[in-house]
Amino acid sequence: MDTSVTQSHGSGVDRSAKSGRPPVGMTTTRRGFLSLGGFVGVVGGGVALAVLSSGAEKRVYAQRPPGALKEMEFISRCVKCGQCVRACPYDSILMGEPGSGVAPGTPYLVARNVPCYMCEDIPCVPVCPSGALDHGLTDINKATMGLAVLSDRENCIALQGLRCEVCFTACPIQGQAITLEYRVNERTRRHSIFEPVVHSDKCTGCGKCEHACILEEPAIKVMAVKQVKGKLGRHYRFGWLEEGQ
Amino acid sequence: MRYGKWWVTRRLTFLLILALFLVSARSGVNVLVGNYSGSTFLGVIPAVDPLLAIQSYFATGGLYQTAIIGAVLVGALYLVVGGRAFCGWVCPLGVVVDFANWLSRKLKIKRPFQGFSSSTKYYMMGIVLVGATISGVALYEMYNPVSILHRAILFEGVGIGAVSWMIVGILFLYELGVARSGWCKSLCPQGAFYSTLGKFSLMKVVANEGRGSIPKNIGEVCPEPAALVNILNHERQNGECTLCGACVDYAGNGSLSFTLKPGS
Ligand code: SF4
Ligand code: SF4
Ligand code: SF4
Ligand code: SF4
């Protein structure tokens, strides 16, 4: 109703200014806000939006800055201010854009381009006003930005018997997050294969290994812990581990 | 005068805030770091968009202390300077929309649609909050065009680019060729939130008796017809006014003026 004001109030305005009386036909309308129809509309629209949001869970995984809460909580807690982006001295952190597959406005890293250099003082965390990056994280070695996985055993040249070790050397948690495990090269019978093995309890998901991998496409990649890790379940027991305890 | 003292002050304020953000973003000087959703002023004072904080709280059931302080500070600020002063003086999308409107008038484009009623935006805000509560995801904030625009301005090149500008472009075209104040007046949930604050805020525009007549075509300069009607009728403030001061400038004779006092 208020949309007609621009045309209708020409003379009305003048009249009101002189007489102090409200001009005829000029009332503001917001009375219907609490009506049943409005209520149904808001709830219905809210449900529709919620259905849309449920897709957010299926989004492509993104490597998050250190201290990030669990993905679902993270994307809603984060106020999308980009202060972490600005705090990172290596410009490791990017911001999601609609259509990029990452929740728009949320910070993420593309380790292949720029990994996290695991700053000792973690400057990206304390600037976060929303706590989406957990201020309780003070030891960068305890971060879990993701988990590295040797995703392509067929192209990793170390597994073909060549000496590489590049990811092993790049890893900041040297000799712990990645170890080299060797065995006889069955093809030559004279050489060894040095296999890079990632240990999930030590890996921070910084992505330096993925960044360093010499292949055109890295054979080692950082992914969400959830994507990579299996879970034993109650039916299986590793007896030898239990005996050792 | 169409572009008088208030117009100039308002645009300068807008530019100053934008410049502080840009300088902090590009040079590493920490004056105003972040963006219009959340920022830190002078390295200590937090500011967080209150509607965003509320969405976040409804979605996750929690809110970090800095976010609470930041949201309360921003809310308090607009309770003083006028709820939708954000729209008139700060919001970058508001400027884009204003420019589209100006261009539309210059090009004499006939806009076919009157726009949805100005109460629609309150429903939009309701939908956003109900949606966040049910789903546990603050989805709107990811696609809020106001945020998409300031992220595009301030974070261009760090992940943000073409798609964001396209979304802003759609709203520009909507204002240019479809409906005047089509987004701000009717649809923007953020505008609705600030309108709600604006019902209680101190700063407001009032019509004064005996200060000369109000120009007949004053409706042309006000982007929010519902606000102007409200003012001219001497009714309780309805919060629609963006405090842009266009009517104050245009009347130019004191018949309309800003005032800073509680009540209507
Ligand atoms: S720890 Fe350092 S390198 Fe890693 S994201 Fe944070 S600021 Fe950047
Ligand atoms: S600083 Fe925190 S709230 Fe801001 S973008 Fe980074 S994670 Fe999100
Ligand atoms: S991501 Fe790679 S480099 Fe970083 S800690 Fe894990 S294994 Fe090491
Ligand atoms: S209504 Fe929304 S887009 Fe328009 S000026 Fe206000 S906040 Fe900005």
Coordinates of C-alpha atoms and ligand atoms in Angstrom, one line a residue:
Chain A
M1 CA 0.0 0.0 0.0
D2 CA 2.8 2.4 0.8
T3 CA 4.1 2.0 -2.7
S4 CA 1.4 4.3 -4.0
V5 CA 2.6 7.2 -1.9
T6 CA 5.0 8.7 -4.4
Q7 CA 2.1 9.4 -6.8
S8 CA -0.6 10.2 -4.3
H9 CA 0.9 12.6 -1.9
G10 CA 1.6 15.6 -4.1
S11 CA -1.0 17.9 -2.7
G12 CA -1.4 16.0 0.5
V13 CA 2.0 16.9 1.7
D14 CA 1.3 20.6 1.4
R15 CA -1.9 20.4 3.2
S16 CA -0.4 18.6 6.1
A17 CA 2.4 21.0 6.4
K18 CA 0.0 23.9 6.7
S19 CA -2.7 22.4 8.8
G20 CA -0.8 19.9 10.8
R21 CA -3.4 17.3 10.0
P22 CA -2.3 14.0 8.5
P23 CA -3.2 14.0 4.8
V24 CA -5.9 11.7 3.8
G25 CA -5.0 8.3 2.6
M26 CA -1.5 8.4 4.0
T27 CA -1.1 5.7 6.6
T28 CA 1.8 3.5 7.2
T29 CA 1.0 -0.2 7.1
R30 CA 2.8 -2.8 9.1
R31 CA -0.1 -4.0 11.1
G32 CA -0.3 -7.3 9.3
F33 CA 3.1 -8.4 10.5
L34 CA 1.8 -10.6 13.3
S35 CA -1.1 -12.0 11.3
L36 CA -1.6 -15.7 10.8
G37 CA -0.7 -15.5 7.1
G38 CA 2.5 -13.7 8.0
F39 CA 3.3 -16.3 10.6
V40 CA 2.7 -19.2 8.1
G41 CA 4.8 -17.4 5.5
V42 CA 7.7 -16.8 7.8
V43 CA 7.7 -20.4 9.1
G44 CA 7.2 -21.8 5.6
G45 CA 10.0 -19.7 4.2
G46 CA 12.2 -20.6 7.1
V47 CA 11.6 -24.3 6.4
A48 CA 12.4 -23.8 2.8
L49 CA 15.6 -22.0 3.7
A50 CA 16.5 -24.8 6.1
V51 CA 16.0 -27.4 3.3
L52 CA 18.3 -25.3 1.1
S53 CA 20.9 -25.1 3.9
S54 CA 21.0 -28.9 4.4
G55 CA 22.9 -28.9 1.1
A56 CA 25.7 -27.1 2.9
E57 CA 26.7 -30.3 4.7
K58 CA 27.4 -32.0 1.4
R59 CA 29.8 -29.3 0.2
V60 CA 33.2 -30.1 -1.0
Y61 CA 35.6 -30.3 1.9
A62 CA 37.8 -27.2 2.5
Q63 CA 41.0 -27.1 4.4
R64 CA 40.3 -24.6 7.2
P65 CA 42.7 -22.3 9.2
P66 CA 44.1 -23.7 12.5
G67 CA 41.6 -24.0 15.3
A68 CA 38.6 -24.1 13.1
L69 CA 35.5 -25.7 14.8
K70 CA 33.7 -28.7 13.3
E71 CA 32.7 -27.7 9.7
M72 CA 28.9 -27.3 10.4
E73 CA 29.5 -25.1 13.4
F74 CA 32.4 -23.3 11.9
I75 CA 30.5 -22.0 8.8
S76 CA 27.7 -20.6 11.0
R77 CA 29.9 -19.2 13.8
C78 CA 32.3 -17.5 11.5
V79 CA 31.1 -13.9 10.8
K80 CA 32.9 -13.9 7.5
C81 CA 35.0 -10.9 8.4
G82 CA 38.3 -12.0 6.9
Q83 CA 40.4 -10.8 9.8
C84 CA 42.1 -14.2 9.8
V85 CA 42.8 -13.7 6.1
R86 CA 44.5 -10.4 6.9
A87 CA 46.4 -11.8 9.9
C88 CA 48.2 -14.5 8.0
P89 CA 51.7 -13.3 7.0
Y90 CA 51.9 -15.9 4.2
D91 CA 48.6 -15.0 2.6
S92 CA 47.7 -18.7 3.0
I93 CA 44.0 -18.0 3.8
L94 CA 41.4 -17.3 1.1
M95 CA 37.8 -16.4 1.3
G96 CA 35.0 -18.5 -0.2
E97 CA 33.0 -17.1 -3.0
P98 CA 29.5 -18.2 -4.1
G99 CA 29.9 -21.1 -6.5
S100 CA 33.4 -21.9 -5.3
G101 CA 32.2 -25.0 -3.4
V102 CA 33.3 -23.5 -0.1
A103 CA 30.7 -21.9 2.1
P104 CA 30.8 -18.2 0.8
G105 CA 32.6 -15.8 3.0
T106 CA 34.4 -18.5 5.1
P107 CA 38.2 -18.7 5.2
Y108 CA 39.9 -21.7 3.7
L109 CA 43.3 -22.7 2.3
V110 CA 44.4 -24.3 -1.0
A111 CA 47.5 -26.1 0.2
R112 CA 48.7 -26.9 -3.2
N113 CA 49.1 -23.1 -3.9
V114 CA 50.0 -21.9 -0.4
P115 CA 50.0 -24.2 2.6
C116 CA 49.8 -23.2 6.3
Y117 CA 53.3 -22.5 7.5
M118 CA 52.3 -23.3 11.1
C119 CA 53.4 -20.0 12.7
E120 CA 54.4 -20.5 16.3
D121 CA 52.2 -17.6 17.5
I122 CA 49.3 -18.6 15.2
P123 CA 48.4 -15.0 14.4
C124 CA 45.2 -16.0 12.5
V125 CA 43.5 -17.4 15.6
P126 CA 43.4 -14.6 18.2
V127 CA 42.0 -12.0 15.8
C128 CA 38.9 -14.1 15.1
P129 CA 36.0 -12.3 16.8
S130 CA 33.6 -15.2 16.5
G131 CA 35.5 -18.0 18.1
A132 CA 35.0 -19.9 14.9
L133 CA 38.8 -20.4 15.2
D134 CA 39.1 -21.7 18.7
H135 CA 41.2 -19.4 20.9
G136 CA 42.0 -22.4 23.0
L137 CA 44.5 -23.5 20.4
T138 CA 47.9 -22.2 21.5
D139 CA 50.1 -25.0 20.2
I140 CA 50.1 -25.1 16.5
N141 CA 51.3 -28.7 16.5
K142 CA 48.0 -29.6 18.0
A143 CA 46.0 -28.1 15.0
T144 CA 43.9 -30.3 12.8
M145 CA 43.3 -28.4 9.7
G146 CA 42.8 -31.7 7.9
L147 CA 44.7 -34.9 7.4
A148 CA 47.3 -35.8 4.7
V149 CA 46.7 -39.0 2.8
L150 CA 48.9 -40.6 0.2
S151 CA 45.9 -40.7 -2.2
D152 CA 47.6 -41.9 -5.3
R153 CA 49.9 -44.9 -4.7
E154 CA 50.1 -45.6 -8.4
N155 CA 51.8 -42.3 -9.2
C156 CA 53.8 -41.6 -6.1
I157 CA 57.3 -42.1 -7.5
A158 CA 58.6 -43.2 -4.1
L159 CA 56.3 -46.2 -4.3
Q160 CA 57.7 -47.0 -7.7
G161 CA 61.1 -47.4 -6.2
L162 CA 62.6 -43.9 -7.0
R163 CA 64.1 -41.9 -4.2
C164 CA 61.9 -38.9 -3.5
E165 CA 61.2 -38.1 0.2
V166 CA 60.2 -34.6 -0.8
C167 CA 57.0 -34.7 1.3
F168 CA 58.8 -36.3 4.1
T169 CA 61.4 -33.5 4.1
A170 CA 58.7 -30.8 3.7
C171 CA 56.7 -31.9 6.7
P172 CA 57.2 -29.5 9.7
I173 CA 56.5 -32.4 12.2
Q174 CA 59.6 -34.0 10.9
G175 CA 59.8 -37.7 11.2
Q176 CA 56.6 -38.0 13.1
A177 CA 53.7 -36.9 11.0
I178 CA 55.3 -38.6 8.0
T179 CA 57.7 -41.5 8.3
L180 CA 59.5 -43.4 5.6
E181 CA 58.9 -47.1 5.9
Y182 CA 61.2 -49.2 3.7
R183 CA 60.9 -52.7 2.2
V184 CA 62.5 -54.5 -0.7
N185 CA 61.7 -53.4 -4.2
E186 CA 60.2 -56.6 -5.6
R187 CA 60.9 -55.5 -9.1
T188 CA 64.6 -55.0 -8.9
R189 CA 65.2 -57.2 -5.9
R190 CA 68.3 -55.1 -5.2
H191 CA 66.8 -51.8 -4.0
S192 CA 64.4 -50.5 -1.4
I193 CA 61.1 -48.7 -1.6
F194 CA 60.8 -45.8 0.9
E195 CA 57.1 -45.4 1.4
P196 CA 55.8 -42.1 3.0
V197 CA 53.3 -43.0 5.7
V198 CA 51.2 -40.4 7.4
H199 CA 50.3 -40.7 11.1
S200 CA 47.0 -39.2 11.9
D201 CA 47.8 -38.5 15.5
K202 CA 50.7 -36.2 14.5
C203 CA 49.6 -34.7 11.2
T204 CA 48.2 -31.1 11.5
G205 CA 46.9 -31.0 8.0
C206 CA 49.1 -28.0 7.2
G207 CA 49.5 -29.1 3.6
K208 CA 53.2 -28.5 3.2
C209 CA 53.5 -32.1 1.9
E210 CA 50.8 -31.5 -0.7
H211 CA 52.4 -28.2 -1.6
A212 CA 55.8 -29.8 -2.0
C213 CA 54.9 -33.0 -3.9
I214 CA 56.9 -32.9 -7.2
L215 CA 54.2 -34.5 -9.4
E216 CA 52.1 -32.4 -11.7
E217 CA 49.1 -33.5 -9.5
P218 CA 50.1 -34.2 -6.0
A219 CA 49.9 -37.9 -4.9
I220 CA 49.6 -36.8 -1.3
K221 CA 46.7 -34.5 -0.4
V222 CA 45.2 -33.0 2.7
M223 CA 41.6 -33.9 3.2
A224 CA 39.0 -33.6 6.0
V225 CA 39.9 -36.0 8.8
K226 CA 36.3 -37.3 8.5
Q227 CA 36.8 -38.1 4.8
V228 CA 40.0 -40.0 5.5
K229 CA 39.7 -41.8 8.8
G230 CA 38.0 -45.1 9.2
K231 CA 36.4 -46.3 12.4
L232 CA 36.9 -49.8 13.8
G233 CA 33.5 -50.3 15.4
R234 CA 32.8 -52.6 18.3
H235 CA 33.1 -55.9 16.5
Y236 CA 36.8 -55.8 15.8
R237 CA 39.6 -55.9 18.3
F238 CA 43.3 -55.6 17.7
G239 CA 44.2 -58.2 20.3
W240 CA 47.9 -57.6 20.1
L241 CA 47.3 -53.9 21.0
E242 CA 45.2 -54.8 24.0
E243 CA 47.6 -57.3 25.3
G244 CA 50.4 -54.7 25.2
Q245 CA 48.4 -52.5 27.5
Chain B
M1 CA 18.8 21.6 -3.1
R2 CA 19.0 18.1 -4.3
Y3 CA 22.7 17.6 -3.3
G4 CA 23.1 19.8 -0.3
K5 CA 25.0 19.7 3.0
W6 CA 23.7 16.4 4.2
W7 CA 24.2 14.7 0.9
V8 CA 27.9 15.7 1.0
T9 CA 28.4 14.8 4.7
R10 CA 26.8 11.5 4.1
R11 CA 28.9 10.6 1.1
L12 CA 32.0 11.7 2.8
T13 CA 31.2 9.5 5.9
F14 CA 30.7 6.6 3.6
L15 CA 33.9 7.2 1.8
L16 CA 35.8 7.6 5.0
I17 CA 34.7 4.3 6.4
L18 CA 35.4 2.5 3.1
A19 CA 38.8 4.2 2.9
L20 CA 39.7 3.0 6.5
F21 CA 38.7 -0.5 5.6
L22 CA 40.6 -0.4 2.3
V23 CA 43.8 1.1 3.8
S24 CA 43.8 -1.5 6.6
A25 CA 43.2 -4.3 4.1
R26 CA 45.8 -3.2 1.6
S27 CA 48.6 -1.7 3.7
G28 CA 48.7 -3.6 6.9
V29 CA 47.9 -0.5 9.0
N30 CA 45.5 -1.7 11.6
V31 CA 42.9 1.1 11.7
L32 CA 39.8 -0.8 10.7
V33 CA 40.5 -4.4 9.9
G34 CA 37.9 -6.8 8.6
N35 CA 34.7 -5.8 6.8
Y36 CA 31.2 -4.6 7.5
S37 CA 30.2 -7.9 9.0
G38 CA 32.9 -7.9 11.6
S39 CA 35.9 -5.7 12.2
T40 CA 38.4 -4.4 14.8
F41 CA 38.8 -0.7 15.2
L42 CA 42.3 0.5 16.3
G43 CA 43.3 -3.0 17.2
V44 CA 40.9 -3.2 20.2
I45 CA 37.3 -2.2 19.6
P46 CA 35.3 -5.1 18.0
A47 CA 32.3 -4.5 15.8
V48 CA 30.0 -7.2 14.6
D49 CA 26.8 -7.0 12.5
P50 CA 24.1 -7.6 15.1
L51 CA 21.7 -9.5 12.8
L52 CA 24.6 -11.7 11.8
A53 CA 25.4 -12.4 15.4
I54 CA 21.8 -13.3 16.1
Q55 CA 21.7 -15.7 13.1
S56 CA 24.9 -17.2 14.3
Y57 CA 23.4 -17.7 17.7
F58 CA 20.1 -19.1 16.5
A59 CA 22.0 -21.6 14.3
T60 CA 24.7 -22.8 16.7
G61 CA 23.2 -22.0 20.1
G62 CA 26.4 -20.1 21.1
L63 CA 28.2 -16.9 20.6
Y64 CA 31.7 -15.9 21.4
Q65 CA 32.3 -13.0 23.8
T66 CA 34.0 -10.8 21.3
A67 CA 31.0 -11.3 18.9
I68 CA 28.6 -10.4 21.7
I69 CA 30.5 -7.2 22.6
G70 CA 30.9 -6.2 18.9
A71 CA 27.2 -6.7 18.2
V72 CA 26.1 -4.8 21.2
L73 CA 28.4 -1.9 20.4
V74 CA 27.1 -1.7 16.8
G75 CA 23.5 -2.0 18.0
A76 CA 24.0 0.8 20.6
L77 CA 25.6 3.0 18.0
Y78 CA 22.6 2.7 15.7
L79 CA 20.2 3.2 18.5
V80 CA 21.8 6.7 18.8
V81 CA 22.4 7.7 15.2
G82 CA 19.3 6.1 13.8
G83 CA 18.6 2.5 12.9
R84 CA 18.8 2.7 9.2
A85 CA 21.6 5.3 9.4
F86 CA 23.5 2.1 8.4
C87 CA 21.6 2.1 5.2
G88 CA 21.9 5.8 4.4
W89 CA 25.5 6.4 5.6
V90 CA 27.4 3.1 5.7
C91 CA 26.1 0.3 3.6
P92 CA 28.0 -0.1 0.3
L93 CA 25.1 -1.8 -1.4
G94 CA 22.9 1.2 -0.6
V95 CA 25.3 3.4 -2.6
V96 CA 25.3 1.0 -5.5
V97 CA 21.5 1.0 -5.4
D98 CA 21.4 4.8 -5.1
F99 CA 23.6 5.1 -8.2
A100 CA 21.4 2.7 -10.1
N101 CA 18.4 4.8 -9.2
W102 CA 20.2 8.0 -10.2
L103 CA 21.1 6.5 -13.5
S104 CA 17.6 5.2 -14.1
R105 CA 16.2 8.7 -13.6
K106 CA 18.9 10.3 -15.9
L107 CA 18.1 7.7 -18.6
K108 CA 14.4 8.2 -18.0
I109 CA 13.9 4.4 -17.7
K110 CA 10.3 3.5 -17.0
R111 CA 10.4 1.0 -14.1
P112 CA 7.4 -1.3 -14.4
F113 CA 7.3 -2.6 -10.9
Q114 CA 6.4 -0.6 -7.7
G115 CA 8.5 -3.1 -5.6
F116 CA 7.1 -5.3 -2.9
S117 CA 5.6 -3.6 0.2
S118 CA 8.0 -2.3 2.7
S119 CA 6.8 -4.8 5.2
T120 CA 8.1 -7.6 3.1
K121 CA 11.6 -7.2 4.4
Y122 CA 10.4 -8.0 8.0
Y123 CA 9.1 -11.3 6.7
M124 CA 12.5 -11.8 5.0
M125 CA 14.2 -11.3 8.3
G126 CA 11.8 -13.7 9.9
I127 CA 12.5 -16.3 7.3
V128 CA 16.3 -15.9 7.7
L129 CA 16.1 -16.4 11.5
V130 CA 13.6 -19.3 11.4
G131 CA 15.7 -21.0 8.6
A132 CA 18.9 -20.6 10.7
T133 CA 17.2 -22.0 13.8
I134 CA 15.7 -25.1 12.1
S135 CA 18.8 -26.0 10.0
G136 CA 21.6 -25.0 12.3
V137 CA 23.2 -23.2 9.4
A138 CA 23.4 -19.4 9.1
L139 CA 22.9 -19.8 5.3
Y140 CA 21.7 -16.3 4.6
E141 CA 24.9 -14.7 5.6
M142 CA 26.7 -16.6 3.0
Y143 CA 24.5 -15.1 0.3
N144 CA 23.6 -11.7 1.8
P145 CA 24.3 -9.4 -1.2
V146 CA 25.4 -6.6 1.2
S147 CA 28.1 -8.9 2.5
I148 CA 28.9 -10.3 -0.9
L149 CA 29.6 -6.7 -2.1
H150 CA 31.8 -5.6 0.7
R151 CA 33.7 -8.9 0.6
A152 CA 34.2 -8.3 -3.1
I153 CA 35.5 -4.8 -2.5
L154 CA 37.8 -5.7 0.4
F155 CA 38.8 -9.3 -0.4
E156 CA 39.2 -9.1 -4.2
G157 CA 41.9 -11.4 -5.2
V158 CA 41.9 -13.6 -2.1
G159 CA 39.3 -16.0 -3.3
I160 CA 36.7 -13.5 -4.3
G161 CA 36.0 -12.2 -7.7
A162 CA 33.6 -12.5 -10.7
V163 CA 30.6 -14.3 -9.2
S164 CA 30.3 -11.9 -6.4
W165 CA 30.3 -8.9 -8.8
M166 CA 27.7 -10.7 -10.9
I167 CA 25.3 -11.0 -7.9
V168 CA 25.8 -7.3 -7.2
G169 CA 25.2 -6.6 -10.8
I170 CA 21.8 -8.3 -10.7
L171 CA 20.7 -6.0 -7.9
F172 CA 22.0 -3.0 -9.8
L173 CA 19.9 -4.0 -12.8
Y174 CA 16.9 -4.7 -10.6
E175 CA 17.1 -1.1 -9.3
L176 CA 18.0 0.3 -12.7
G177 CA 15.2 -1.2 -14.7
V178 CA 12.7 -2.9 -12.5
A179 CA 11.8 -1.3 -9.2
R180 CA 12.9 1.8 -7.4
S181 CA 14.4 1.0 -4.0
G182 CA 13.3 -2.5 -4.9
W183 CA 15.9 -4.2 -2.7
C184 CA 16.4 -1.8 0.2
K185 CA 12.8 -0.7 0.8
S186 CA 11.3 -4.1 0.4
L187 CA 13.6 -7.1 0.7
C188 CA 16.8 -6.6 2.6
P189 CA 16.7 -8.5 6.0
Q190 CA 19.5 -6.3 7.2
G191 CA 17.5 -3.2 6.4
A192 CA 14.6 -4.8 8.4
F193 CA 16.8 -5.3 11.4
Y194 CA 18.0 -1.7 11.3
S195 CA 14.4 -0.5 10.8
T196 CA 13.5 -2.4 13.9
L197 CA 16.2 -0.5 15.8
G198 CA 15.1 2.7 14.1
K199 CA 11.7 2.5 15.8
F200 CA 13.5 3.3 19.1
S201 CA 16.5 5.3 18.0
L202 CA 17.3 8.8 19.1
M203 CA 18.3 10.5 15.9
K204 CA 15.4 11.1 13.6
V205 CA 14.0 13.4 10.9
V206 CA 11.1 15.6 11.9
A207 CA 8.7 18.0 10.2
N208 CA 8.6 21.4 11.9
E209 CA 5.6 23.6 11.8
G210 CA 5.9 27.3 10.8
R211 CA 9.2 26.9 9.1
G212 CA 7.9 27.4 5.6
S213 CA 6.2 24.9 3.3
I214 CA 7.4 21.5 2.3
P215 CA 8.0 21.2 -1.4
K216 CA 5.2 19.4 -3.2
N217 CA 7.4 16.9 -5.0
I218 CA 9.5 16.0 -2.0
G219 CA 8.5 12.3 -2.4
E220 CA 10.8 12.2 -5.4
V221 CA 13.9 12.6 -3.3
C222 CA 13.1 10.2 -0.5
P223 CA 14.1 6.6 -1.2
E224 CA 11.7 5.3 1.5
P225 CA 8.2 6.6 0.9
A226 CA 6.9 5.0 4.0
A227 CA 9.4 7.0 6.0
L228 CA 8.4 10.3 4.5
V229 CA 4.7 9.7 5.1
N230 CA 5.6 8.8 8.7
I231 CA 7.5 12.0 9.2
L232 CA 4.9 14.3 7.6
N233 CA 2.1 12.7 9.6
H234 CA 4.0 13.4 12.8
E235 CA 3.5 9.7 13.7
R236 CA 5.6 7.6 16.0
Q237 CA 8.7 6.8 14.1
N238 CA 8.3 3.6 12.0
G239 CA 12.0 3.0 11.5
E240 CA 11.9 3.1 7.7
C241 CA 13.9 6.4 7.4
T242 CA 17.5 5.9 6.4
L243 CA 18.5 9.3 7.8
C244 CA 19.8 10.1 4.4
G245 CA 18.7 13.8 4.8
A246 CA 17.7 14.1 1.2
C247 CA 14.4 15.6 2.3
V248 CA 16.1 18.0 4.7
D249 CA 18.4 19.2 2.0
Y250 CA 15.6 19.4 -0.6
A251 CA 13.3 21.4 1.6
G252 CA 16.2 23.6 2.6
N253 CA 14.1 25.9 4.8
G254 CA 14.1 24.0 8.1
S255 CA 10.6 22.6 7.6
L256 CA 12.3 19.2 7.9
S257 CA 15.3 18.7 10.1
F258 CA 17.3 16.1 12.1
T259 CA 16.7 15.9 15.8
L260 CA 18.4 14.0 18.5
K261 CA 15.9 13.2 21.2
P262 CA 13.9 10.3 22.5
G263 CA 10.2 9.9 21.7
S264 CA 8.4 11.1 18.6
Ligands
SF4_1 S1 49.3 -20.6 11.3 FE1 50.4 -18.9 10.2 S2 50.6 -19.7 8.1 FE2 49.1 -21.0 9.1 S3 47.2 -20.1 8.5 FE3 47.7 -19.2 10.5 S4 48.8 -17.4 10.0 FE4 48.8 -18.5 8.1
SF4_2 S1 38.5 -14.2 11.7 FE1 37.1 -15.8 12.4 S2 35.1 -14.9 12.0 FE2 36.5 -13.8 10.7 S3 36.6 -14.9 8.8 FE3 38.2 -15.7 10.0 S4 37.3 -17.5 11.0 FE4 35.6 -16.2 10.2
SF4_3 S1 49.9 -32.1 6.2 FE1 51.7 -33.1 5.4 S2 53.4 -31.7 5.9 FE2 51.7 -31.1 7.2 S3 51.9 -32.2 9.1 FE3 50.6 -33.5 7.8 S4 52.0 -34.9 6.8 FE4 53.2 -33.2 7.6
SF4_4 S1 18.3 -1.9 3.1 FE1 20.0 -3.3 3.1 S2 21.1 -3.0 1.2 FE2 19.8 -1.3 1.5 S3 21.0 0.2 2.5 FE3 20.0 -0.9 4.1 S4 21.3 -2.6 4.6 FE4 22.0 -1.8 2.7

